Each structure stands twice: as structure tokens, then as C-alpha cells.
PDB file of C-alpha atoms in Angstrom:
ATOM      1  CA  UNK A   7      -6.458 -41.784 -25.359  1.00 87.00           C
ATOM      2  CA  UNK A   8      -3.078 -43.713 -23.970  1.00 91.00           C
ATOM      3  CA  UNK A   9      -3.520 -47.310 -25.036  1.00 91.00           C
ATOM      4  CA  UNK A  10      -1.019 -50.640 -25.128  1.00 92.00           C
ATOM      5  CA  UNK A  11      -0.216 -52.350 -27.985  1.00 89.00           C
ATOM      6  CA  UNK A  12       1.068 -56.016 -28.316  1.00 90.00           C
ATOM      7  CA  UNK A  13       2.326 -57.165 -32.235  1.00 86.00           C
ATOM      8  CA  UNK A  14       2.538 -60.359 -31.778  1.00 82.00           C
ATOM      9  CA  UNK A  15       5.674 -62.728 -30.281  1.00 84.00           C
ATOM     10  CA  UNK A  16       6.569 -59.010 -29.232  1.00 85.00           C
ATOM     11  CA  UNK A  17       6.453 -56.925 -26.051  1.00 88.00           C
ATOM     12  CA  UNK A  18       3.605 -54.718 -25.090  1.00 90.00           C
ATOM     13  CA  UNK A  19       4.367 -50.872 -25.751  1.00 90.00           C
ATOM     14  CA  UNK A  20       2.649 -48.334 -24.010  1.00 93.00           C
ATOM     15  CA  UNK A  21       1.628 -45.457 -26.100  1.00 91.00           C
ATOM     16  CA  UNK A  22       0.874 -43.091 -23.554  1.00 92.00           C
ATOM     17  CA  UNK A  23       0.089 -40.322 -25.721  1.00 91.00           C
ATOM     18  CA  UNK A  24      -2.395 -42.490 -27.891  1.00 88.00           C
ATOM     19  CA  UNK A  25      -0.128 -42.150 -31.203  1.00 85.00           C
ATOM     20  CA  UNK A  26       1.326 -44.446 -33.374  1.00 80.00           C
ATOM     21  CA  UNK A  27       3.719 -44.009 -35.696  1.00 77.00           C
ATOM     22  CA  UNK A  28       6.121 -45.517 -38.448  1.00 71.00           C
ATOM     23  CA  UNK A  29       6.314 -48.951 -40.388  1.00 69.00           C
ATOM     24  CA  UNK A  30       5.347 -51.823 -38.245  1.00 68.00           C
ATOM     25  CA  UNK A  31       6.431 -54.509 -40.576  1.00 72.00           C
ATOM     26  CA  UNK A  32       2.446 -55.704 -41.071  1.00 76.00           C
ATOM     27  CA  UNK A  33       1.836 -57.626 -38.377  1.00 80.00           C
ATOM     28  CA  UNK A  34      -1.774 -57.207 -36.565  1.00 84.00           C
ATOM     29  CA  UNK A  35      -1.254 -55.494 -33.125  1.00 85.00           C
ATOM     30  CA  UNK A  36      -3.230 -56.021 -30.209  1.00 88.00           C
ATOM     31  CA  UNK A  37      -4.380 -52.829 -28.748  1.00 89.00           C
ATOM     32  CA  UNK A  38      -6.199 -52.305 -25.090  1.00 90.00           C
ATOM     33  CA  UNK A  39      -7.488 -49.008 -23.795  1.00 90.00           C
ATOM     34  CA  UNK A  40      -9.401 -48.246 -20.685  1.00 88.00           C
ATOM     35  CA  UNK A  41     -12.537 -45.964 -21.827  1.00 87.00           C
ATOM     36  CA  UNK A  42     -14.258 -43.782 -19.861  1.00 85.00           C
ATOM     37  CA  UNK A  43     -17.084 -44.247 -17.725  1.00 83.00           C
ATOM     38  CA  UNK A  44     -20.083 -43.721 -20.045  1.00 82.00           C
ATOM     39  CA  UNK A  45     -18.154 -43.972 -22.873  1.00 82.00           C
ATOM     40  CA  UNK A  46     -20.653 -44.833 -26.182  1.00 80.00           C
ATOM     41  CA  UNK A  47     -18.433 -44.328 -28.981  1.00 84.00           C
ATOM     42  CA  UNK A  48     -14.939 -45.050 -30.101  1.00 83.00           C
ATOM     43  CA  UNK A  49     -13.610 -43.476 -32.739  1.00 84.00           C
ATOM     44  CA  UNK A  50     -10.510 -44.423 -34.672  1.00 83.00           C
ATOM     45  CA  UNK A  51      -8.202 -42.354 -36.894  1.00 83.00           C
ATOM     46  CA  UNK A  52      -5.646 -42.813 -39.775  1.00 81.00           C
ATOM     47  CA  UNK A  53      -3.718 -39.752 -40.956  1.00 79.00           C
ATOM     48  CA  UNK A  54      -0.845 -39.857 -43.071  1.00 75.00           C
ATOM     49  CA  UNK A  55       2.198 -37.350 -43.826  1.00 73.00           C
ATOM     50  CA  UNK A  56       4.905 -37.128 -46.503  1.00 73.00           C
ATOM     51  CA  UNK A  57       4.991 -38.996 -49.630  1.00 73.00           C
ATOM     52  CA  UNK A  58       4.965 -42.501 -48.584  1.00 70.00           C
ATOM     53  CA  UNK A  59       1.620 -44.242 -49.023  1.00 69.00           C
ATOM     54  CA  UNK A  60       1.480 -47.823 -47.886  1.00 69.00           C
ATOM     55  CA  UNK A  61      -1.415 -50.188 -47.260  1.00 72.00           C
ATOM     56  CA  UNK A  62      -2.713 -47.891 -44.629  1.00 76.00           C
ATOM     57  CA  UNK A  63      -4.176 -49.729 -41.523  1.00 81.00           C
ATOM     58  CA  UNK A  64      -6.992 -52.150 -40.696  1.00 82.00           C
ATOM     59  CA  UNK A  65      -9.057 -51.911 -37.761  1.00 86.00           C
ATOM     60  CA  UNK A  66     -10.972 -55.522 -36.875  1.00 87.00           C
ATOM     61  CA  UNK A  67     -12.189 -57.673 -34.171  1.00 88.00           C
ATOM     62  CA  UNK A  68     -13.440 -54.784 -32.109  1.00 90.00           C
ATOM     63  CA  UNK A  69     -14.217 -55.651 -28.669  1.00 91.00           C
ATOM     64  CA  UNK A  70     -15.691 -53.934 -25.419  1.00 90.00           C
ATOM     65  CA  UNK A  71     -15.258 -55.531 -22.029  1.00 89.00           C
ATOM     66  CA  UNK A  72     -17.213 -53.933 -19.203  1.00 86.00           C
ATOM     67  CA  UNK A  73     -16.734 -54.542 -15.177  1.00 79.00           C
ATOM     68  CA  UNK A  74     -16.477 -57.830 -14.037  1.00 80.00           C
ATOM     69  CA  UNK A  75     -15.032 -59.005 -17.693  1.00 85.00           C
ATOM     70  CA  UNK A  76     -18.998 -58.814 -19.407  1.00 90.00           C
ATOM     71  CA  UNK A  77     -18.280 -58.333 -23.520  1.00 93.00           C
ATOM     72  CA  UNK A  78     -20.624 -55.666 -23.955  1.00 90.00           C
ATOM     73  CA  UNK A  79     -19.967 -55.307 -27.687  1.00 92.00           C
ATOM     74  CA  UNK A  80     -18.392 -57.824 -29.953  1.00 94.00           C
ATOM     75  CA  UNK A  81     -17.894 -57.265 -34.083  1.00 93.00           C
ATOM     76  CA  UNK A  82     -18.603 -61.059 -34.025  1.00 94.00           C
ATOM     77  CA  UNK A  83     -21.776 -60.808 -32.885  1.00 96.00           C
ATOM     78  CA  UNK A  84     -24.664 -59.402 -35.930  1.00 95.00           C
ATOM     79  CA  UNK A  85     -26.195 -56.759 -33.542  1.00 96.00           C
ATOM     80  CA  UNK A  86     -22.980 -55.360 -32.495  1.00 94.00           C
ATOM     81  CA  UNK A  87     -21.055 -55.423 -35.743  1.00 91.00           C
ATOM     82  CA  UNK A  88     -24.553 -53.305 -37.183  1.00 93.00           C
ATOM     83  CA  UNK A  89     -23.489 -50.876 -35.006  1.00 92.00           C
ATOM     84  CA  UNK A  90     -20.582 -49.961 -36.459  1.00 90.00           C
ATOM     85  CA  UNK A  91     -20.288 -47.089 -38.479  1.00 88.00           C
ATOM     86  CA  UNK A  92     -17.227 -46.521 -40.456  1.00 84.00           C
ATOM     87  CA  UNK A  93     -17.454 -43.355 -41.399  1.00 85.00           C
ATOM     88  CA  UNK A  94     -14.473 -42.385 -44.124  1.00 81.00           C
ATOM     89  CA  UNK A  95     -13.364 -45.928 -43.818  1.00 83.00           C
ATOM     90  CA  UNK A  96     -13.782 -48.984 -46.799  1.00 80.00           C
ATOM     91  CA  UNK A  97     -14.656 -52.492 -45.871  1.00 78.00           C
ATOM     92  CA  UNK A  98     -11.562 -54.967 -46.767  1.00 77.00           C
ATOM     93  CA  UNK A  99     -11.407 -58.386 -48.373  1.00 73.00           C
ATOM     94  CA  UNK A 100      -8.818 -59.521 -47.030  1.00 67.00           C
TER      95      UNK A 100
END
């Protein structure tokens, strides 16, 4: 799914082909993508290649904005975040 990330003090990057790749220097991105009508899930994924391991990636402060700008989900909120299921994925401390 194409999507545009912002890091931040930085320009936004279009990743048209919904891929990201490389060393970003970690700093939290921004990231906006326009779902599909009727969409119900979103589903994110990590894979790494070659030997290089790093810290991976987090993945927080999930929202959804509907028409007319109406937050129909928001991790903040206890109903919403109980939605989540992260399957293959660890809760972080930090």
C-alpha cells in the first residue's frame, strides 16, 4: 500500500511502492496512508535480509481518521488499543 513518510525536521517521502528500506538513523517517522473503503484491518510487516540485525522497528500511536476528519480508532483510547492484535510482534518498554 503506497504511503508518505515524514522523520521529523525532514521532508515527506513518498513511498509509492509501500517499502521501506535501509538505516534511518532512529528517528520516529510519521507515516499516512489512504485505506480502502471498508478497510477493517491493517497489517504491518518487518522483514529483514543479510547479516545486519539492528533494533528492528516500532510501530506506535496508531491512528484511523475517517471522512470528515472523525478518529475512528485511536491506540490512546482502552477500547481501541484492545483491539490490537500483534501477532509475531513483542510489546516494548521503551
Amino acid at each position: 500500500m503506497p504511503f508518505t513518510a515524514v522523520r521529523a525536521g525532514g521532508a515527506r517521502r513518498e513511498q509509492p511502492d509501500g517499502v521501506v528500506t535501509g538505516w534511518s538513523g532512529r528517528v520516529w517517522h510519521a507515516v499516512e496512508a489512504a485505506l480502502p473503503a471498508g478497510a477493517v484491518r491493517l497489517r504491518w510487516r518487518y522483514t529483514r535480509t543479510g547479516r545486519l540485525r539492528g533494533r528492528g522497528v516500532y510501530v506506535d500511536g496508531l491512528r484511523v481518521v475517517g471522512g470528515g476528519e472523525r478518529v475512528v480508532f485511536d491506540e490512546a483510547r482502552p477500547g481501541d488499543a484492545a483491539r490490537i492484535a500483534a501477532d509475531g510482534w513483542a510489546v516494548s518498554a521503551d
